[in-house]
Coordinates of C-alpha atoms and ligand atoms in Angstrom, one line a residue:
X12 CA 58.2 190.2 161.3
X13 CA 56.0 191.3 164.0
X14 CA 52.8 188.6 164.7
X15 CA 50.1 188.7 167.5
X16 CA 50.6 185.3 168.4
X17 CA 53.9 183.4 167.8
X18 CA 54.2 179.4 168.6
X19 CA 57.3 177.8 169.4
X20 CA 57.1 174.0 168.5
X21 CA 55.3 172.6 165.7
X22 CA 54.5 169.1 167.8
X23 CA 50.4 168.4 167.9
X24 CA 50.4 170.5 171.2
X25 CA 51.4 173.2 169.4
X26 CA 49.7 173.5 166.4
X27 CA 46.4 172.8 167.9
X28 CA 47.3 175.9 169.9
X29 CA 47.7 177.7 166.5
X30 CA 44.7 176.5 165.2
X31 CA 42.1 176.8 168.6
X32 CA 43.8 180.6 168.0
X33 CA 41.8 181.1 164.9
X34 CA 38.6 178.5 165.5
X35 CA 38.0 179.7 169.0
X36 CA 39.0 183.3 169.2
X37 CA 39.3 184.9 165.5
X38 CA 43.2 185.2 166.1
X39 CA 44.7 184.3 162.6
X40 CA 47.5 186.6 163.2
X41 CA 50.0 183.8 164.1
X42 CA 53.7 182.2 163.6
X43 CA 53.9 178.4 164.7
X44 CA 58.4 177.8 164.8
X45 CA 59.0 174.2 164.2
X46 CA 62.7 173.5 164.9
X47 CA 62.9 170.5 162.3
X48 CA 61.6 170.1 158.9
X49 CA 58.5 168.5 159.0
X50 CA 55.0 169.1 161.2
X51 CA 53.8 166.9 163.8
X52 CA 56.5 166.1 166.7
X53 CA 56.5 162.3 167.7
X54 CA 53.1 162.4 166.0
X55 CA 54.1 161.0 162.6
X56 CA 53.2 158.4 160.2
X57 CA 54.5 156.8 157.3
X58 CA 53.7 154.9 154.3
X59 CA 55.4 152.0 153.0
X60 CA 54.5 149.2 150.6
X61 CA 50.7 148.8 151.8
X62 CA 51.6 149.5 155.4
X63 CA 50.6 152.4 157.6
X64 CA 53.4 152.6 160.3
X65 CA 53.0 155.1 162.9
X66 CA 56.7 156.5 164.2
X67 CA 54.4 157.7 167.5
X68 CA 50.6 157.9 169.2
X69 CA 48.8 154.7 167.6
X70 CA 45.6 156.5 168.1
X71 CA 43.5 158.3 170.7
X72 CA 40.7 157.5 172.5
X73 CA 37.2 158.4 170.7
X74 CA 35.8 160.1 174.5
X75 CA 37.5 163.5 174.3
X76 CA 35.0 165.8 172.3
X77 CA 38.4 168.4 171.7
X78 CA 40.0 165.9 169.3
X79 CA 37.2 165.1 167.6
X80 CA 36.2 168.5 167.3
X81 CA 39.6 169.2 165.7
X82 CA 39.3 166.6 163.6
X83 CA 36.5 167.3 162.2
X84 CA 37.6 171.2 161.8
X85 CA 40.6 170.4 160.2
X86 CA 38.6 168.3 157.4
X87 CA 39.3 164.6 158.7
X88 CA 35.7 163.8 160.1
X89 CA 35.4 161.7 157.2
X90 CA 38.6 160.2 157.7
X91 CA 38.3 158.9 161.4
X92 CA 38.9 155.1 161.8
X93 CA 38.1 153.2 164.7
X94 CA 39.3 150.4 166.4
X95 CA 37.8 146.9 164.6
X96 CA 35.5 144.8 167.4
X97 CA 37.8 141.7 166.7
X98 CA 40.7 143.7 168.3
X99 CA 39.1 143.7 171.8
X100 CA 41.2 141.0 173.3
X101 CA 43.9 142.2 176.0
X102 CA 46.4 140.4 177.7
X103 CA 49.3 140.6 180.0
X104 CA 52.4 138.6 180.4
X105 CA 52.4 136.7 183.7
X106 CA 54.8 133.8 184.5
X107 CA 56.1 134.1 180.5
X108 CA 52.3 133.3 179.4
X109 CA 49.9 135.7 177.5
X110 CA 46.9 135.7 179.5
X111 CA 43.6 137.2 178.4
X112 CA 42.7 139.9 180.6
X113 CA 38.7 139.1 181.0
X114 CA 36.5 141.7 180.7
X115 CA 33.8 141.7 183.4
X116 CA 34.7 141.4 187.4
X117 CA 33.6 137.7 187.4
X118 CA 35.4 136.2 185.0
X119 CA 38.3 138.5 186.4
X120 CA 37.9 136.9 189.5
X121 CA 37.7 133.4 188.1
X122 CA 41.0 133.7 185.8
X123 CA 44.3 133.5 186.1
X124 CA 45.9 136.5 185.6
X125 CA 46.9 137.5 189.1
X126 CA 47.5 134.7 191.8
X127 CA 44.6 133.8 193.8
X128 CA 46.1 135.7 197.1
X129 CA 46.0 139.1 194.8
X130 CA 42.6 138.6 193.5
X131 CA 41.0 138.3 197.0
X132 CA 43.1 141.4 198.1
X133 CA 41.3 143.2 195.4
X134 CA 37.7 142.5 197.5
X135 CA 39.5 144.0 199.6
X136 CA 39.3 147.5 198.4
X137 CA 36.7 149.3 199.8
X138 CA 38.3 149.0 203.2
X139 CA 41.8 149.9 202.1
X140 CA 43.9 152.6 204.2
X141 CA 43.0 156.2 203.7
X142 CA 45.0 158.7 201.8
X143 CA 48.7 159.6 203.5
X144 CA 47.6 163.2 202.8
X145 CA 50.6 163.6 200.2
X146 CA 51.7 163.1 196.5
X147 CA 51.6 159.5 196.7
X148 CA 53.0 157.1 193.8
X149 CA 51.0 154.7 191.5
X150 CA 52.6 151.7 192.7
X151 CA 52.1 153.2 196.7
X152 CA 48.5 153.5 195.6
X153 CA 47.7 151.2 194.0
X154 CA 49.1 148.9 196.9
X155 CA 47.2 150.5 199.4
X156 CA 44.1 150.1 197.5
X157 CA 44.2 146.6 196.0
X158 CA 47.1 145.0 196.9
X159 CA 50.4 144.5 196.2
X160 CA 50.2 142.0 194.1
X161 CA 47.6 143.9 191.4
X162 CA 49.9 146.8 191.9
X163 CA 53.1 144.5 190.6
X164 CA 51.4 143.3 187.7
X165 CA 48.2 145.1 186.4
X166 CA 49.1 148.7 187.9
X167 CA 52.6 148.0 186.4
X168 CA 51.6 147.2 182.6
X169 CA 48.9 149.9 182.6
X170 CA 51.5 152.1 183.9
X171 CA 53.8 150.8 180.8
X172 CA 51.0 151.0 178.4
X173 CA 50.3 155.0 178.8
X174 CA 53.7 156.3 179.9
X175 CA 56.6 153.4 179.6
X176 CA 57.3 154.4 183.0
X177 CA 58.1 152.8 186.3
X178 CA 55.0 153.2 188.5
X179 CA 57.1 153.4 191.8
X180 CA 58.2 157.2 190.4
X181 CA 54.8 158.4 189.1
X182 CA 53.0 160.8 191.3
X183 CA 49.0 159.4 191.0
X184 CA 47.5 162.8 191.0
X185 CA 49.5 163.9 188.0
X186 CA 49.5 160.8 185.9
X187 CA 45.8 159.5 186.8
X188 CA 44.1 162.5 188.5
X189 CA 40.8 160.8 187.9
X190 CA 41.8 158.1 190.0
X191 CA 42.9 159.9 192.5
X192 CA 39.7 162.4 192.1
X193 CA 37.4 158.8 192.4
X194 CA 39.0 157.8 196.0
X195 CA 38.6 161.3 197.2
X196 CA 35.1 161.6 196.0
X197 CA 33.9 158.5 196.8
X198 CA 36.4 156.8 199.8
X199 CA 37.1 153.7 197.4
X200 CA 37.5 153.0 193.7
X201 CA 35.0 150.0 194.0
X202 CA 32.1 152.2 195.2
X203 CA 33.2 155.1 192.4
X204 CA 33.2 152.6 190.0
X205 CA 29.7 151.0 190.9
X206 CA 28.1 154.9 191.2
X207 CA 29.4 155.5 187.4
X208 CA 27.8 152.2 186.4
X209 CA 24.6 153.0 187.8
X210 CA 25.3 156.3 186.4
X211 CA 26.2 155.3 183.0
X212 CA 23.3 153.0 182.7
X213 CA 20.7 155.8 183.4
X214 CA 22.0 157.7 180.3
X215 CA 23.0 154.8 178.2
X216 CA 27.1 156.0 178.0
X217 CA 29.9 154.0 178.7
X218 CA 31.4 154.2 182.3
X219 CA 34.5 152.8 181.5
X220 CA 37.2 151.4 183.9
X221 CA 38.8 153.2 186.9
X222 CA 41.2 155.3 185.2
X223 CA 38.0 157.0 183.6
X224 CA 35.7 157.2 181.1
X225 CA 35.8 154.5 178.1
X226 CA 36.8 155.1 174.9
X227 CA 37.8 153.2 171.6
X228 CA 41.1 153.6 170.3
X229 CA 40.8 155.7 166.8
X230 CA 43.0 157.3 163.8
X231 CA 42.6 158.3 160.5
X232 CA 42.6 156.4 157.7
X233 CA 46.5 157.3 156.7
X234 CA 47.2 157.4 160.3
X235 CA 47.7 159.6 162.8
X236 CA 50.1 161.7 161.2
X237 CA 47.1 163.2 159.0
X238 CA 45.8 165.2 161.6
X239 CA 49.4 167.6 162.2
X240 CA 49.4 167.5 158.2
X241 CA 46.0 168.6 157.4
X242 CA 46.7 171.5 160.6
X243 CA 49.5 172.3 159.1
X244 CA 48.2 172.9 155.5
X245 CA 45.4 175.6 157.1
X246 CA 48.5 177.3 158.6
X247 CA 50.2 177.8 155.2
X248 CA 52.9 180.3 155.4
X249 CA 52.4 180.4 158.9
X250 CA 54.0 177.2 159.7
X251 CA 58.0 177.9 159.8
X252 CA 59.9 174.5 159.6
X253 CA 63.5 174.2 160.7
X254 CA 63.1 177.2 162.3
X255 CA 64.6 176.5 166.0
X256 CA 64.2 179.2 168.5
X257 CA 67.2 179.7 171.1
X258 CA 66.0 182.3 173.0
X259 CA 63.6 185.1 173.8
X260 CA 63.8 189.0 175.5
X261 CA 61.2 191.2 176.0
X262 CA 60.5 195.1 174.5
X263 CA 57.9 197.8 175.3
X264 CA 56.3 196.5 172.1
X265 CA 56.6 192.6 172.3
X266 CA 58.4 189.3 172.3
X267 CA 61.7 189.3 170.2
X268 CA 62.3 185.2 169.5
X269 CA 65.8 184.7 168.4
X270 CA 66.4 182.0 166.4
X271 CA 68.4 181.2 163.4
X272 CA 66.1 183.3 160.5
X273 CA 65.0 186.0 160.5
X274 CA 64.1 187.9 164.1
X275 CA 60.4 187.2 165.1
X276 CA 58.5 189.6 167.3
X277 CA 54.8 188.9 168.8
X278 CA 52.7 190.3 171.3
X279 CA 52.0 186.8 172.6
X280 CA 54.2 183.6 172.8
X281 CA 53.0 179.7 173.5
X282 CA 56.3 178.0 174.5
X283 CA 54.9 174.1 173.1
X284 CA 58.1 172.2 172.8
X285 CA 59.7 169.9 175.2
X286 CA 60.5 171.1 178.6
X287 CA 63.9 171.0 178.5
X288 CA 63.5 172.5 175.4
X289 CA 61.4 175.6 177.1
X290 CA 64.0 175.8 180.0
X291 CA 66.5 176.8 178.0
X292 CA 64.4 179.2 175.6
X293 CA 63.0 181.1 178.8
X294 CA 66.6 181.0 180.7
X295 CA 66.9 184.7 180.5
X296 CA 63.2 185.7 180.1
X297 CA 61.5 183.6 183.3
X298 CA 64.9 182.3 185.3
X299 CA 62.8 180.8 187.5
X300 CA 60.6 178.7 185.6
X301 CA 64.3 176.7 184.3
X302 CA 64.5 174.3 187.3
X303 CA 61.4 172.9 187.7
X304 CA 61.1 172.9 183.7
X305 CA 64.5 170.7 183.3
X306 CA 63.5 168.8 186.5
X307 CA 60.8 167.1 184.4
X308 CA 62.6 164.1 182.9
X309 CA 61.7 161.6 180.2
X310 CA 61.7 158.1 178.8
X311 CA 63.3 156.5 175.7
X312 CA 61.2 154.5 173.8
X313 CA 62.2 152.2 170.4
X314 CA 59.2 151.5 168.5
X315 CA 59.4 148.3 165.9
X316 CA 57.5 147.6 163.7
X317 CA 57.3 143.8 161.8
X318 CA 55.4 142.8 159.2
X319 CA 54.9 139.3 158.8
X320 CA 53.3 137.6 155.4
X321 CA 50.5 135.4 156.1
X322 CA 48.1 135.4 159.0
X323 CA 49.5 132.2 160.5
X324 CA 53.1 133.2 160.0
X325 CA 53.5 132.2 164.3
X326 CA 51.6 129.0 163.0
X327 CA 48.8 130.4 165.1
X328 CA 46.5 133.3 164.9
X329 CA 47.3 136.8 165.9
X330 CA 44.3 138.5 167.0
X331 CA 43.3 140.9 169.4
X332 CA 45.1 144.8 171.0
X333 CA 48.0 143.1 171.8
X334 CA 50.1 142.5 175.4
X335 CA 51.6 144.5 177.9
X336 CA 54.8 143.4 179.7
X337 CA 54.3 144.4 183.8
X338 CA 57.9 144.9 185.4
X339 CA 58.0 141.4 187.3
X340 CA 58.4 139.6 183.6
X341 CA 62.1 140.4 182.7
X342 CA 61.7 139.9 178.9
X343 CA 63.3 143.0 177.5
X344 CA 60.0 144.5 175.7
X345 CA 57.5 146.6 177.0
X346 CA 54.7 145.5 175.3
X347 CA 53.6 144.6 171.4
X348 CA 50.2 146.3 169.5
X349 CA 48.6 143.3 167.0
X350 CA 47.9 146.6 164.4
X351 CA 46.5 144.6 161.8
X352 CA 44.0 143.3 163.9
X353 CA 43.1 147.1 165.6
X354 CA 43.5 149.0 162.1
X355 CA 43.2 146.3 159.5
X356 CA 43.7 149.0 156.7
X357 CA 47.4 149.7 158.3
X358 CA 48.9 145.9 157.0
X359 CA 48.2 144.7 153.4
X360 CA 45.6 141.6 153.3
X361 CA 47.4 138.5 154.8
X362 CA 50.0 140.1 156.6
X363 CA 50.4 140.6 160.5
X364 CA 51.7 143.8 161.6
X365 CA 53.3 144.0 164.7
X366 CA 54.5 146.9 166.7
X367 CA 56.6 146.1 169.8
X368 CA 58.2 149.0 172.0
X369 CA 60.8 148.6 174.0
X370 CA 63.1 150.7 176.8
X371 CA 61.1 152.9 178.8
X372 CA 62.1 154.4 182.3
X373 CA 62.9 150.6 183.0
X374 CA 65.0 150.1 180.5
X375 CA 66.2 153.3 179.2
X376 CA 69.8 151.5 177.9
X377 CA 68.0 149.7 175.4
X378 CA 67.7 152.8 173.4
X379 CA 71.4 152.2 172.3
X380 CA 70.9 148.8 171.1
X381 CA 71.6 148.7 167.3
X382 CA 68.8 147.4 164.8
X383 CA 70.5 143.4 164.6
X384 CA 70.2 144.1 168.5
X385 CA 66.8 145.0 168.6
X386 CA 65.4 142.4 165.9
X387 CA 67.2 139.9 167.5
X388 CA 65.3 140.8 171.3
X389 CA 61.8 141.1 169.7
X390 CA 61.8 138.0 167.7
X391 CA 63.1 135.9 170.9
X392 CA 60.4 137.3 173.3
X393 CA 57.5 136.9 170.3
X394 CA 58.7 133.2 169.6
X395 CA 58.8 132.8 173.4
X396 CA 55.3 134.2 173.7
X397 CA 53.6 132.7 170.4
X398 CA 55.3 129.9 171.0
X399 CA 56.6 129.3 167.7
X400 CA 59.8 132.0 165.4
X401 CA 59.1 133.8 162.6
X402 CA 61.1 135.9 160.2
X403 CA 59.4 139.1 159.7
X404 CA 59.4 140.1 155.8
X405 CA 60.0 144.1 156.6
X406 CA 61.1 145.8 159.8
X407 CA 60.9 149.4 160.9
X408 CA 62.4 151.2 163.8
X409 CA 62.0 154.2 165.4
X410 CA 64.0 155.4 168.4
X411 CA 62.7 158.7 170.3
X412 CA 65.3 159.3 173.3
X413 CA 63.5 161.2 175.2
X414 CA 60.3 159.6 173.8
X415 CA 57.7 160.2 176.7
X416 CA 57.6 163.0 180.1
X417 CA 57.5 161.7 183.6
X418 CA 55.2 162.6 185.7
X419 CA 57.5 161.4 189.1
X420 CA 56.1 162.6 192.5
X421 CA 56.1 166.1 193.2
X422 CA 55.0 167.0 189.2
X423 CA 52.3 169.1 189.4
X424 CA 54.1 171.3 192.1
X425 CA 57.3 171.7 189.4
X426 CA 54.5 172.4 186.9
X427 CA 52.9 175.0 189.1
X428 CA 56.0 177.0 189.7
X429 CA 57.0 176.8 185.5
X430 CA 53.5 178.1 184.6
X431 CA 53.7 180.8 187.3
X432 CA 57.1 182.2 186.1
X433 CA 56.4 181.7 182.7
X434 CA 52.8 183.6 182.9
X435 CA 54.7 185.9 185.4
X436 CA 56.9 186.9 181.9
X437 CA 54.2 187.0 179.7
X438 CA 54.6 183.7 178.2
X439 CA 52.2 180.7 178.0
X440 CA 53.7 177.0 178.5
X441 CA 51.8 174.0 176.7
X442 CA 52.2 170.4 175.6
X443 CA 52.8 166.7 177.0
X444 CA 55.4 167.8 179.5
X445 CA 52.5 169.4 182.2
X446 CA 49.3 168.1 182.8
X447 CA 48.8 164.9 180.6
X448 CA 50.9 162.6 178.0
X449 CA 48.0 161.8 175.4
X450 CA 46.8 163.1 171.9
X451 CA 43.7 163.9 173.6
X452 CA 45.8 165.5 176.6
X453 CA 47.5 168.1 174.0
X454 CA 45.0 169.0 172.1
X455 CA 42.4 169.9 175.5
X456 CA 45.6 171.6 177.1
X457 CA 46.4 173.8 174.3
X458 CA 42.5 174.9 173.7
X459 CA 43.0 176.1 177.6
X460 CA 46.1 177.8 176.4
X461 CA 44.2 179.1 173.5
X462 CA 41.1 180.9 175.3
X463 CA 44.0 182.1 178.2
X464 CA 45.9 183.4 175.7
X465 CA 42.9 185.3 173.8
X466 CA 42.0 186.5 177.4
X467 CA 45.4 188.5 177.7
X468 CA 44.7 190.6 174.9
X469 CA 40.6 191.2 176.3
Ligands
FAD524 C1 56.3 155.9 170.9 C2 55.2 156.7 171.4 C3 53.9 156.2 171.4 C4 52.8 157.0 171.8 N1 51.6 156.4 171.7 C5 50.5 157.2 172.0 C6 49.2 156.8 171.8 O1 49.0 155.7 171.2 N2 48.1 157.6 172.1 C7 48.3 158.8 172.6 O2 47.4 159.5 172.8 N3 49.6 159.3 172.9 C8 50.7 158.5 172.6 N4 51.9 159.0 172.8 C9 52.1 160.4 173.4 C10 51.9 161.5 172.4 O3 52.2 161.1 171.1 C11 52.8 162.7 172.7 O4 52.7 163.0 174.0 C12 52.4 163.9 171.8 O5 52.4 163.6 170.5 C13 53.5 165.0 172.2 O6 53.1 166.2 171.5 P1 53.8 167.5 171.8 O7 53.4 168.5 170.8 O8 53.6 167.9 173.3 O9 55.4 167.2 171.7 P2 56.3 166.8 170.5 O10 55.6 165.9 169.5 O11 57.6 166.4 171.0 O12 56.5 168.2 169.7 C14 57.4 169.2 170.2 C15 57.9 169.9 168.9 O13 58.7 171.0 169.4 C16 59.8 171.1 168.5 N5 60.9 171.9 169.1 C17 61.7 171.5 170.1 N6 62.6 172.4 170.4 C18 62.3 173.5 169.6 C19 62.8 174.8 169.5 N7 63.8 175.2 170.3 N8 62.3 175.7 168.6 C20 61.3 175.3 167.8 N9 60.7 174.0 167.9 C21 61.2 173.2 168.8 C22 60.2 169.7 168.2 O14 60.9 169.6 167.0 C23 58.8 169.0 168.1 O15 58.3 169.0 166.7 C24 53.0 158.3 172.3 C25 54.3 158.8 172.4 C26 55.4 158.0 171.9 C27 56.8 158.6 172.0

């Protein structure tokens, strides 16, 4: 079967490549290979007895015009569910408390969610010392800048939150480039931050915090796994499941993809699995992209989901986003999502549904902890935290071993190299393993790889 375009992985990343192919550029000529037998990647969701549980992304952030843009393409507009205003409590763990994280500088100031040595570091910013010049680290940045103690705790869960990664290993520039962009720009975060107010209020938009723009967490009304389903229902016949490709070579008239069907040749191939996945498809096409591909590493995650009956099952109310768990609170979890409070349509009526993750770069044994194991860690740290047990009516859990890609220092050089062999073979590299984690992330990166792609055959 020869095709114009062919599409190794079948995650979101790559089947928005297949379908930008078509939207953008007219190329319908195209083969997406999914290795397993459903669509979607991590990004999957499942129904069960008047639950929505999602076995990946929660949701994405409403700011990033390509997602909705696909959405809306794909025939979901109608579908789109945001966040509920009651959810808009935050809080941390700090000293084996919940603490509301407050909202405006002020009352930051005021509370008590950092000791009051590390809030007056953070007034502290503007003067901070100036950039070492190099790929620095979250943590190392984040010290510099505000303080060591705001690096420990809030730099630490926010690092948790997005990536379940330890924010000593993170490069900045690859994990929050507009961060890093804002300092270099502006000579401090504070003054970046008051120039997008002032910006923000002149046009009325939201200027968000310092990792960027604003945004409300959204989905779709049966979850986020509707989006790779509706994608993959316009693809047809030209979705391949448990299709697994091993290998590729290269003929005067194409790509040959060797896999375990039938052979596949295309004048075009988007690698979009994982990247140890694409080292060892390109071994013999692009040697040189295999290193810095399988020198990209990951984090487990275990997601569980509880379902409590009755609103009051902690013997106090559940409401708001839910917690995050910085790396100075040894509890065991990473952090917990209050989803029938965000997306009240994903618990039936008087039920809490709570989804707690756990292992992460911090904890990456925890991924071999069996179910009695896991239930028996979550309900200790949410009694601890609630302040009061309770036996959850239904539990779910979902293990991804290599659940998320780390961006550790030196990324976007490793990334550099594995595009530049890859392109320098003819082949196009896309997906949560380069140049962001996110929904939003994917689906931006593989409309790039989309319009580069259609410019190789101008
Ligand atoms: C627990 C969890 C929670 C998350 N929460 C959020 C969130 O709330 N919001 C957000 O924006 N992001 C979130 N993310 C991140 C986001 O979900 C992922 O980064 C994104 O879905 C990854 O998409 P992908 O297509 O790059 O990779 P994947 O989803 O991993 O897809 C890659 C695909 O390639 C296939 N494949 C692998 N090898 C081969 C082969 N040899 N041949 C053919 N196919 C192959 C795989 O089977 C897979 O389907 C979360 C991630 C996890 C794990």
């Amino acid at each position: 079967m020869k095709h114009r375009v062919a599409v190794i992985g079948g995650g979101i990343a790559g089947l928005a490549a297949a379908f930008w192919l078509e939207h953008d550029h007219g190329i319908s000529d195209v083969i997406v290979l999914e290795a397993s037998d459903r669509p979607g990647g991590k990004m999957w969701s499942v129904s069960a007895d008047g639950h929505i549980l999602e076995w990946g992304p929660q949701g994405f952030l409403d700011n990033a015009p390509d997602t909705l843009e696909l959405a809306e393409a794909a025939g979901l507009g109608a579908h789109l569910i945001r966040a509920s205003d009651t959810s808009s409590d935050r809080f941390i763990v700090r000293k084996g408390r919940l603490r509301r994280i407050p909202l405006s500088p002020l009352a930051f100031m005021a509370s008590n969610v950092l000791g009051l040595g590390a809030r007056l570091r953070l007034l502290g910013e503007p003067f901070a010392r100036k950039h070492p010049g190099r790929d620095e680290s979250v943590f190392d940045f984040a010290r510099r800048r505000i303080g060591e103690g705001a690096a420990r705790i809030l730099v630490d869960a926010m690092v948790t939150g997005v990536y379940a990664g330890d924010s000593r290993q993170l490069s900045l520039a690859a994990t929050f480039p507009k961060m890093a962009a804002m300092e270099a720009e502006y000579g401090s975060l504070t003054r970046a931050m008051i120039a997008k107010a002032r910006a923000a209020r002149r046009t009325g938009a939201s200027s968000g915090g310092p990792s960027g723009p604003g945004g409300t967490l959204t989905t779709f009304r049966e979850g986020m796994g509707a989006l790779p389903k509706a994608i993959a229902a316009h693809l047809g016949e030209r979705l391949a499941l448990k299709a697994p490709i091993r290998s590729m070579s290269r003929r005067d008239d194409g790509f040959v993809l060797h896999g375990e069907g039938a052979k596949i040749t295309a004048d075009a191939v988007i690698v979009a699995t994982p990247a140890y996945a694409a080292a060892a498809i390109l071994a013999e096409l692009a040697p040189a992209a295999v290193e810095p591909l399988r020198a990209i590493p990951t984090a487990p995650v275990t997601v569980v989901m509880d379902s409590y009956e009755g609103i009051m099952a902690f013997g106090r109310p559940v409401s708001g986003f839910g917690f995050l768990v910085p790396g100075t609170e040894p509890l065991g979890i990473l952090g917990c999502l209050y989803c029938h409070d965000i997306f009240p349509g994903q618990a039936p009526p008087d039920h809490l549904l709570l989804r707690t993750m756990l292992g992460g770069a911090r904890d990456p044994g925890s991924i071999n902890l069996d179910d009695e194991a896991i239930r028996t860690r979550t309900g200790t740290v949410l009694a601890q935290l609630f302040g009061r047990a309770a036996t959850p009516a239904r539990t779910w859990i979902v293990r991804h071993p290599r659940g998320i890609a780390q961006y550790t220092i030196g990324h976007l050089e490793r990334v550099s190299a594995a595009t530049a062999a890859a392109r320098a073979a003819g082949v196009f590299l896309t997906g949560s393993f380069y140049r962001g984690v996110s929904t939003n992330d994917c689906i931006r990166q593989a409309r790039e790889t989309a319009a580069q792609v259609a410019a190789s055959f101008a």
